[in-house]
mmCIF file of C-alpha atoms in Angstrom:
data_model
loop_
_atom_site.group_PDB
_atom_site.id
_atom_site.type_symbol
_atom_site.label_atom_id
_atom_site.label_comp_id
_atom_site.label_asym_id
_atom_site.label_seq_id
_atom_site.Cartn_x
_atom_site.Cartn_y
_atom_site.Cartn_z
ATOM 1 C CA MET A 1 34.654 -25.764 59.816
ATOM 2 C CA THR A 2 37.458 -23.326 60.220
ATOM 3 C CA PRO A 3 36.989 -19.619 59.468
ATOM 4 C CA ILE A 4 39.548 -19.865 56.648
ATOM 5 C CA SER A 5 37.712 -22.696 54.868
ATOM 6 C CA SER A 6 34.380 -20.918 55.264
ATOM 7 C CA SER A 7 35.791 -17.740 53.833
ATOM 8 C CA LEU A 8 37.290 -19.671 50.916
ATOM 9 C CA ARG A 9 33.915 -21.314 50.270
ATOM 10 C CA ARG A 10 32.167 -17.953 50.327
ATOM 11 C CA GLY A 11 34.825 -16.570 48.026
ATOM 12 C CA SER A 12 34.455 -19.468 45.599
ATOM 13 C CA ALA A 13 30.675 -19.111 45.692
ATOM 14 C CA GLY A 14 30.872 -15.376 45.160
ATOM 15 C CA ALA A 15 33.271 -15.703 42.233
ATOM 16 C CA PRO A 16 30.597 -16.900 39.764
ATOM 17 C CA ARG A 17 28.328 -14.082 40.817
ATOM 18 C CA ASP A 18 31.129 -11.542 40.250
ATOM 19 C CA ALA A 19 31.963 -13.134 36.905
ATOM 20 C CA ALA A 20 28.310 -13.029 35.862
ATOM 21 C CA ARG A 21 28.091 -9.397 36.912
ATOM 22 C CA HIS A 22 31.186 -8.489 34.860
ATOM 23 C CA SER A 23 29.917 -10.496 31.893
ATOM 24 C CA ARG A 24 26.689 -8.506 31.954
ATOM 25 C CA GLN A 25 28.614 -5.220 32.051
ATOM 26 C CA ARG A 26 31.184 -6.182 29.402
ATOM 27 C CA PRO A 27 28.961 -5.789 26.309
ATOM 28 C CA ARG A 28 27.974 -2.324 27.470
ATOM 29 C CA HIS A 29 31.604 -1.202 27.506
ATOM 30 C CA GLY A 30 32.239 -3.098 24.274
ATOM 31 C CA TRP A 31 29.853 -1.101 22.090
ATOM 32 C CA ARG A 32 31.058 2.124 23.653
ATOM 33 C CA GLN A 33 34.624 1.264 22.761
ATOM 34 C CA ARG A 34 33.605 0.415 19.189
ATOM 35 C CA LEU A 35 31.629 3.628 18.867
ATOM 36 C CA THR A 36 34.276 5.974 20.312
ATOM 37 C CA PRO A 37 36.619 6.038 17.253
ATOM 38 C CA TRP A 38 33.683 6.787 14.965
ATOM 39 C CA MET A 39 32.675 9.710 17.161
ATOM 40 C CA PHE A 40 36.123 11.229 16.644
ATOM 41 C CA LEU A 41 35.957 10.500 12.905
ATOM 42 C CA LEU A 42 32.480 11.936 12.472
ATOM 43 C CA VAL A 43 33.488 15.557 11.880
ATOM 44 C CA PRO A 44 36.479 14.814 9.559
ATOM 45 C CA LEU A 45 34.370 12.356 7.546
ATOM 46 C CA ALA A 46 31.550 14.884 7.268
ATOM 47 C CA LEU A 47 33.964 17.555 6.005
ATOM 48 C CA LEU A 48 35.616 15.096 3.605
ATOM 49 C CA ILE A 49 32.300 13.987 2.134
ATOM 50 C CA THR A 50 30.910 17.533 1.941
ATOM 51 C CA PHE A 51 33.908 19.241 0.359
ATOM 52 C CA SER A 52 35.489 16.374 -1.609
ATOM 53 C CA TYR A 53 33.180 13.548 -2.625
ATOM 54 C CA VAL A 54 29.982 15.542 -3.129
ATOM 55 C CA PRO A 55 31.722 18.051 -5.482
ATOM 56 C CA ILE A 56 33.275 15.147 -7.395
ATOM 57 C CA VAL A 57 29.852 13.554 -7.864
ATOM 58 C CA ASN A 58 28.432 16.906 -9.002
ATOM 59 C CA MET A 59 31.318 17.335 -11.425
ATOM 60 C CA VAL A 60 30.646 13.937 -12.958
ATOM 61 C CA VAL A 61 26.947 14.796 -13.313
ATOM 62 C CA TYR A 62 27.733 18.167 -14.942
ATOM 63 C CA SER A 63 30.080 16.463 -17.390
ATOM 64 C CA PHE A 64 27.023 14.902 -19.069
ATOM 65 C CA THR A 65 25.249 18.250 -19.473
ATOM 66 C CA ASP A 66 25.572 21.483 -21.433
ATOM 67 C CA TRP A 67 25.538 23.650 -18.295
ATOM 68 C CA ASP A 68 27.110 27.083 -18.686
ATOM 69 C CA GLY A 69 27.847 27.517 -14.990
ATOM 70 C CA VAL A 70 25.330 30.328 -14.471
ATOM 71 C CA SER A 71 21.896 29.268 -15.673
ATOM 72 C CA PRO A 72 19.837 27.187 -13.235
ATOM 73 C CA ASP A 73 18.659 25.024 -16.125
ATOM 74 C CA TYR A 74 20.653 22.551 -18.139
ATOM 75 C CA THR A 75 19.993 19.579 -20.353
ATOM 76 C CA PHE A 76 21.670 16.207 -20.390
ATOM 77 C CA THR A 77 23.707 15.622 -23.530
ATOM 78 C CA GLY A 78 25.006 12.142 -22.823
ATOM 79 C CA LEU A 79 28.576 11.523 -23.959
ATOM 80 C CA GLU A 80 28.798 14.546 -26.272
ATOM 81 C CA ASN A 81 31.311 16.359 -24.054
ATOM 82 C CA TYR A 82 33.600 13.334 -23.877
ATOM 83 C CA VAL A 83 33.321 12.791 -27.629
ATOM 84 C CA GLU A 84 34.307 16.422 -28.207
ATOM 85 C CA ILE A 85 37.300 16.097 -25.900
ATOM 86 C CA PHE A 86 38.679 12.975 -27.559
ATOM 87 C CA THR A 87 37.994 14.224 -31.106
ATOM 88 C CA ARG A 88 39.837 17.522 -30.609
ATOM 89 C CA PRO A 89 43.567 16.755 -30.484
ATOM 90 C CA GLU A 90 44.423 20.358 -29.592
ATOM 91 C CA LEU A 91 42.917 19.792 -26.158
ATOM 92 C CA PHE A 92 45.611 17.215 -25.414
ATOM 93 C CA LYS A 93 48.523 19.125 -26.944
ATOM 94 C CA VAL A 94 48.822 21.053 -23.697
ATOM 95 C CA PHE A 95 50.193 17.902 -22.067
ATOM 96 C CA VAL A 96 53.465 18.689 -23.863
ATOM 97 C CA ALA A 97 54.061 21.364 -21.232
ATOM 98 C CA SER A 98 53.638 18.715 -18.539
ATOM 99 C CA ALA A 99 56.752 16.951 -19.827
ATOM 100 C CA TYR A 100 58.870 19.921 -18.694
ATOM 101 C CA TYR A 101 57.377 19.749 -15.215
ATOM 102 C CA LEU A 102 57.922 16.005 -15.122
ATOM 103 C CA GLY A 103 61.623 16.516 -15.820
ATOM 104 C CA ALA A 104 61.675 19.213 -13.152
ATOM 105 C CA ALA A 105 59.997 16.826 -10.705
ATOM 106 C CA VAL A 106 62.680 14.207 -11.286
ATOM 107 C CA LEU A 107 65.349 16.855 -10.733
ATOM 108 C CA GLN A 108 63.785 18.097 -7.504
ATOM 109 C CA ILE A 109 63.478 14.550 -6.133
ATOM 110 C CA VAL A 110 67.143 13.896 -6.861
ATOM 111 C CA LEU A 111 68.224 17.203 -5.310
ATOM 112 C CA ALA A 112 65.980 16.715 -2.279
ATOM 113 C CA LEU A 113 67.384 13.229 -1.696
ATOM 114 C CA TYR A 114 70.943 14.539 -2.038
ATOM 115 C CA PHE A 115 70.484 17.420 0.405
ATOM 116 C CA ALA A 116 68.558 15.229 2.856
ATOM 117 C CA THR A 117 71.383 12.690 2.837
ATOM 118 C CA VAL A 118 74.106 15.292 3.298
ATOM 119 C CA LEU A 119 72.295 17.186 6.058
ATOM 120 C CA SER A 120 71.366 14.005 7.938
ATOM 121 C CA PHE A 121 75.017 13.611 8.929
ATOM 122 C CA ASN A 122 77.086 15.954 11.056
ATOM 123 C CA THR A 123 77.436 19.037 8.864
ATOM 124 C CA ARG A 124 78.211 22.588 9.916
ATOM 125 C CA PHE A 125 75.204 24.939 9.860
ATOM 126 C CA ARG A 126 72.927 22.069 8.877
ATOM 127 C CA ASN A 127 69.943 23.558 10.742
ATOM 128 C CA LEU A 128 70.419 26.788 8.805
ATOM 129 C CA PHE A 129 70.495 24.927 5.503
ATOM 130 C CA LYS A 130 67.408 22.941 6.483
ATOM 131 C CA GLY A 131 65.492 26.163 7.006
ATOM 132 C CA ILE A 132 66.770 27.639 3.748
ATOM 133 C CA LEU A 133 65.708 24.601 1.740
ATOM 134 C CA PHE A 134 62.262 24.298 3.327
ATOM 135 C CA PHE A 135 61.452 28.019 3.381
ATOM 136 C CA PRO A 136 60.256 28.324 -0.281
ATOM 137 C CA TYR A 137 57.522 25.761 0.348
ATOM 138 C CA LEU A 138 56.058 27.999 3.078
ATOM 139 C CA ILE A 139 55.622 30.976 0.747
ATOM 140 C CA ASN A 140 52.282 31.504 -0.922
ATOM 141 C CA GLY A 141 52.222 30.445 -4.560
ATOM 142 C CA VAL A 142 50.788 33.785 -5.713
ATOM 143 C CA ALA A 143 53.665 35.651 -4.056
ATOM 144 C CA ILE A 144 56.179 33.296 -5.666
ATOM 145 C CA GLY A 145 54.595 33.875 -9.064
ATOM 146 C CA PHE A 146 54.871 37.650 -8.783
ATOM 147 C CA VAL A 147 58.443 37.503 -7.444
ATOM 148 C CA PHE A 148 59.658 35.367 -10.324
ATOM 149 C CA LEU A 149 57.613 37.390 -12.776
ATOM 150 C CA TYR A 150 60.020 40.264 -12.134
ATOM 151 C CA PHE A 151 62.962 37.914 -11.759
ATOM 152 C CA PHE A 152 62.555 36.653 -15.345
ATOM 153 C CA GLN A 153 61.807 40.018 -16.943
ATOM 154 C CA GLU A 154 63.881 40.957 -19.972
ATOM 155 C CA GLY A 155 66.995 42.635 -18.600
ATOM 156 C CA GLY A 156 65.869 41.823 -15.069
ATOM 157 C CA THR A 157 67.502 40.064 -12.152
ATOM 158 C CA PHE A 158 68.256 36.792 -13.902
ATOM 159 C CA ASP A 159 69.859 38.485 -16.915
ATOM 160 C CA THR A 160 71.925 40.621 -14.537
ATOM 161 C CA VAL A 161 73.187 37.546 -12.705
ATOM 162 C CA LEU A 162 74.049 35.842 -16.003
ATOM 163 C CA LYS A 163 76.098 38.869 -17.063
ATOM 164 C CA LEU A 164 78.302 38.354 -14.009
ATOM 165 C CA PHE A 165 79.239 34.958 -15.460
ATOM 166 C CA GLY A 166 79.866 36.304 -18.929
ATOM 167 C CA VAL A 167 76.497 35.414 -20.445
ATOM 168 C CA GLY A 168 75.423 38.669 -22.040
ATOM 169 C CA GLY A 169 72.238 39.733 -23.766
ATOM 170 C CA GLU A 170 68.624 39.971 -22.755
ATOM 171 C CA HIS A 171 66.297 37.014 -23.029
ATOM 172 C CA LEU A 172 62.540 36.669 -23.184
ATOM 173 C CA TRP A 173 62.384 34.029 -20.490
ATOM 174 C CA LEU A 174 58.588 34.186 -20.288
ATOM 175 C CA GLY A 175 57.870 35.293 -23.847
ATOM 176 C CA ASP A 176 59.953 32.896 -25.902
ATOM 177 C CA PRO A 177 58.093 29.589 -26.483
ATOM 178 C CA ASP A 178 61.437 27.767 -26.376
ATOM 179 C CA LEU A 179 62.329 29.167 -22.946
ATOM 180 C CA VAL A 180 59.081 29.756 -21.075
ATOM 181 C CA ASN A 181 58.489 26.179 -19.912
ATOM 182 C CA TYR A 182 62.094 25.805 -18.743
ATOM 183 C CA SER A 183 61.681 28.977 -16.675
ATOM 184 C CA LEU A 184 58.366 27.895 -15.155
ATOM 185 C CA ALA A 185 59.636 24.378 -14.417
ATOM 186 C CA GLY A 186 62.678 25.884 -12.696
ATOM 187 C CA VAL A 187 60.374 27.858 -10.410
ATOM 188 C CA SER A 188 58.509 24.656 -9.501
ATOM 189 C CA VAL A 189 61.811 22.985 -8.579
ATOM 190 C CA TRP A 190 62.704 25.882 -6.282
ATOM 191 C CA ARG A 191 59.321 25.863 -4.603
ATOM 192 C CA TYR A 192 58.513 22.175 -4.104
ATOM 193 C CA MET A 193 61.939 20.725 -3.398
ATOM 194 C CA GLY A 194 61.568 21.658 0.276
ATOM 195 C CA LEU A 195 58.601 19.323 0.733
ATOM 196 C CA ASN A 196 60.441 16.319 -0.688
ATOM 197 C CA PHE A 197 63.511 17.316 1.316
ATOM 198 C CA VAL A 198 61.585 17.202 4.610
ATOM 199 C CA LEU A 199 60.010 13.845 3.739
ATOM 200 C CA PHE A 200 63.369 12.288 2.889
ATOM 201 C CA LEU A 201 65.066 13.834 5.903
ATOM 202 C CA GLY A 202 62.456 12.394 8.250
ATOM 203 C CA GLY A 203 62.810 8.983 6.629
ATOM 204 C CA ILE A 204 66.613 9.023 6.921
ATOM 205 C CA GLN A 205 66.511 10.092 10.565
ATOM 206 C CA SER A 206 64.167 7.191 11.356
ATOM 207 C CA ILE A 207 66.807 4.663 10.260
ATOM 208 C CA ALA A 208 68.370 2.871 13.226
ATOM 209 C CA PRO A 209 71.872 4.228 14.020
ATOM 210 C CA GLU A 210 73.075 0.669 14.584
ATOM 211 C CA LEU A 211 72.909 0.077 10.833
ATOM 212 C CA TYR A 212 75.385 2.881 10.185
ATOM 213 C CA GLU A 213 77.659 1.655 12.956
ATOM 214 C CA ALA A 214 77.654 -1.881 11.577
ATOM 215 C CA ALA A 215 78.321 -0.550 8.076
ATOM 216 C CA GLU A 216 81.275 1.527 9.309
ATOM 217 C CA LEU A 217 82.718 -1.506 11.087
ATOM 218 C CA ASP A 218 82.511 -3.386 7.789
ATOM 219 C CA GLY A 219 84.382 -0.551 6.061
ATOM 220 C CA ALA A 220 81.461 0.942 4.120
ATOM 221 C CA ASN A 221 81.937 4.513 2.936
ATOM 222 C CA ARG A 222 79.229 7.188 2.644
ATOM 223 C CA TRP A 223 78.261 6.187 -0.887
ATOM 224 C CA GLN A 224 77.858 2.543 0.109
ATOM 225 C CA GLN A 225 75.792 3.552 3.143
ATOM 226 C CA PHE A 226 73.599 5.636 0.861
ATOM 227 C CA ARG A 227 73.196 2.843 -1.678
ATOM 228 C CA PHE A 228 72.623 -0.118 0.617
ATOM 229 C CA ILE A 229 71.005 1.483 3.685
ATOM 230 C CA ILE A 230 69.346 4.815 2.865
ATOM 231 C CA VAL A 231 67.860 4.100 -0.555
ATOM 232 C CA PRO A 232 66.256 0.736 0.411
ATOM 233 C CA SER A 233 64.836 2.304 3.576
ATOM 234 C CA LEU A 234 63.374 5.242 1.621
ATOM 235 C CA ARG A 235 61.819 3.161 -1.153
ATOM 236 C CA PRO A 236 58.213 3.690 0.060
ATOM 237 C CA LEU A 237 58.842 7.445 0.365
ATOM 238 C CA ILE A 238 60.418 7.591 -3.077
ATOM 239 C CA GLY A 239 57.344 5.843 -4.487
ATOM 240 C CA LEU A 240 55.077 8.333 -2.721
ATOM 241 C CA THR A 241 56.999 11.344 -4.031
ATOM 242 C CA ALA A 242 56.949 9.836 -7.531
ATOM 243 C CA ILE A 243 53.143 9.602 -7.437
ATOM 244 C CA LEU A 244 52.878 13.173 -6.135
ATOM 245 C CA ALA A 245 55.302 14.386 -8.800
ATOM 246 C CA ILE A 246 53.433 12.739 -11.673
ATOM 247 C CA SER A 247 50.028 13.916 -10.500
ATOM 248 C CA GLY A 248 51.455 17.380 -9.876
ATOM 249 C CA CYS A 249 52.996 17.740 -13.330
ATOM 250 C CA LEU A 250 49.697 16.715 -14.937
ATOM 251 C CA SER A 251 47.697 19.249 -12.918
ATOM 252 C CA VAL A 252 50.029 22.260 -12.889
ATOM 253 C CA PHE A 253 48.077 25.489 -12.547
ATOM 254 C CA GLU A 254 49.237 28.078 -10.053
ATOM 255 C CA ILE A 255 52.662 29.189 -11.261
ATOM 256 C CA PRO A 256 52.045 29.304 -15.051
ATOM 257 C CA TYR A 257 48.641 30.930 -14.616
ATOM 258 C CA ILE A 258 50.062 33.756 -12.503
ATOM 259 C CA MET A 259 53.249 34.308 -14.464
ATOM 260 C CA THR A 260 52.042 33.889 -18.052
ATOM 261 C CA GLY A 261 48.306 33.319 -17.907
ATOM 262 C CA GLY A 262 48.842 30.229 -20.005
ATOM 263 C CA ALA A 263 49.986 32.273 -22.982
ATOM 264 C CA GLY A 264 51.894 30.615 -25.764
ATOM 265 C CA ALA A 265 53.319 27.196 -25.073
ATOM 266 C CA SER A 266 52.874 27.476 -21.293
ATOM 267 C CA GLU A 267 49.192 26.532 -21.192
ATOM 268 C CA THR A 268 48.483 23.438 -19.127
ATOM 269 C CA PHE A 269 45.472 21.137 -19.058
ATOM 270 C CA VAL A 270 44.108 22.713 -15.886
ATOM 271 C CA ILE A 271 44.455 26.256 -17.270
ATOM 272 C CA GLN A 272 42.671 25.140 -20.408
ATOM 273 C CA THR A 273 39.878 23.630 -18.294
ATOM 274 C CA ILE A 274 39.525 26.859 -16.301
ATOM 275 C CA LYS A 275 39.247 28.846 -19.530
ATOM 276 C CA LEU A 276 36.553 26.518 -20.866
ATOM 277 C CA ALA A 277 34.501 26.984 -17.696
ATOM 278 C CA PHE A 278 34.901 30.702 -16.946
ATOM 279 C CA ARG A 279 35.873 32.318 -20.245
ATOM 280 C CA PHE A 280 33.808 30.331 -22.724
ATOM 281 C CA ASP A 281 30.991 29.382 -20.281
ATOM 282 C CA LYS A 282 31.286 25.683 -21.074
ATOM 283 C CA THR A 283 31.128 24.256 -17.579
ATOM 284 C CA GLY A 284 29.816 20.918 -18.791
ATOM 285 C CA LEU A 285 32.735 20.479 -21.183
ATOM 286 C CA ALA A 286 35.170 21.672 -18.510
ATOM 287 C CA SER A 287 33.734 19.150 -16.049
ATOM 288 C CA ALA A 288 34.272 16.376 -18.576
ATOM 289 C CA ALA A 289 37.875 17.534 -19.040
ATOM 290 C CA ALA A 290 38.371 17.498 -15.257
ATOM 291 C CA VAL A 291 36.966 13.959 -15.081
ATOM 292 C CA VAL A 292 39.358 12.857 -17.827
ATOM 293 C CA LEU A 293 42.278 14.394 -15.936
ATOM 294 C CA LEU A 294 41.210 12.650 -12.722
ATOM 295 C CA VAL A 295 41.027 9.292 -14.500
ATOM 296 C CA ILE A 296 44.465 9.834 -16.066
ATOM 297 C CA ILE A 297 46.015 10.606 -12.669
ATOM 298 C CA LEU A 298 44.399 7.541 -11.084
ATOM 299 C CA LEU A 299 45.605 5.338 -13.939
ATOM 300 C CA VAL A 300 49.141 6.687 -13.652
ATOM 301 C CA ALA A 301 49.136 6.054 -9.898
ATOM 302 C CA TRP A 302 47.808 2.522 -10.451
ATOM 303 C CA VAL A 303 50.450 1.747 -13.087
ATOM 304 C CA GLN A 304 53.165 3.119 -10.825
ATOM 305 C CA ARG A 305 51.966 0.891 -7.989
ATOM 306 C CA ARG A 306 51.966 -2.125 -10.282
ATOM 307 C CA ILE A 307 55.496 -1.435 -11.505
ATOM 308 C CA VAL A 308 56.858 -0.578 -8.053
ATOM 309 C CA PRO A 309 54.611 -2.432 -5.579
ATOM 310 C CA GLU A 310 54.421 -1.283 -1.998
ATOM 311 C CA GLU A 311 56.447 -3.391 0.386
ATOM 312 C CA ARG A 312 54.418 -4.990 3.143
ATOM 313 C CA VAL A 313 55.853 -5.425 6.589
ATOM 314 C CA THR A 314 55.387 -9.002 7.781
ATOM 315 C CA PRO A 315 55.163 -9.616 11.538
#
């Protein structure tokens, strides 16, 4: 027998032993690989459960009680809080103010999409304009509320600017029930448009340049590129921003609470819930109102998904 054949025979005989050895070691590496992602997810999941799901469960439990938010004792009242909410129409009249914010949300989405489209092409000082548009979103909401509180004062900055364009007189922008919600909704447009702008800009920049080149070869202008390339590519993002806009307009709190305290026609559902809990010591009723608001937002998101279903990418 030649040395080569003997070595081949030893190699062929040793191959099963090596395969058996690897097969015994493979399951050990397998469970480690399956466990590794959960080790990285352990801390985020613990924080999510502790600070999100546990408070939601507690809120649902409190909604069936008469707890005042201070006393350690409370009694279960069943569905009394929910019956009170749905039998008092004045509790739902505050949703009228949400209609102003919904219109403002539509406006900010349109403006954000317009600016994102314009600044995605070669435009002078586009980086400067990107920073200007996104900067308001970085400012704290409390600071924005106080800035615009002076901006909308009677005879203040806004009235001074209007006088330059021939619109005289002083207006109660935050005191007139016919003007206050327009003023507050305008502030929300200024603040949140930057977020939608960045989302749309990132989506437009992810579109393959070859599509624009092919469209230009076919003679498509900018409007046709926007209609047939940009809008279809941004449809998932537009759906996402629509859900965020609807849920945001239903749960407006920060800006109207700081600027008006919910006075007059500017009170929102969240401000009303806060007052029930901390001013009238009806934490159980406020919890029921918060549960109702959560269900409304989830239903709106579900309906929106049914009307505009999410597109699935097929391999």
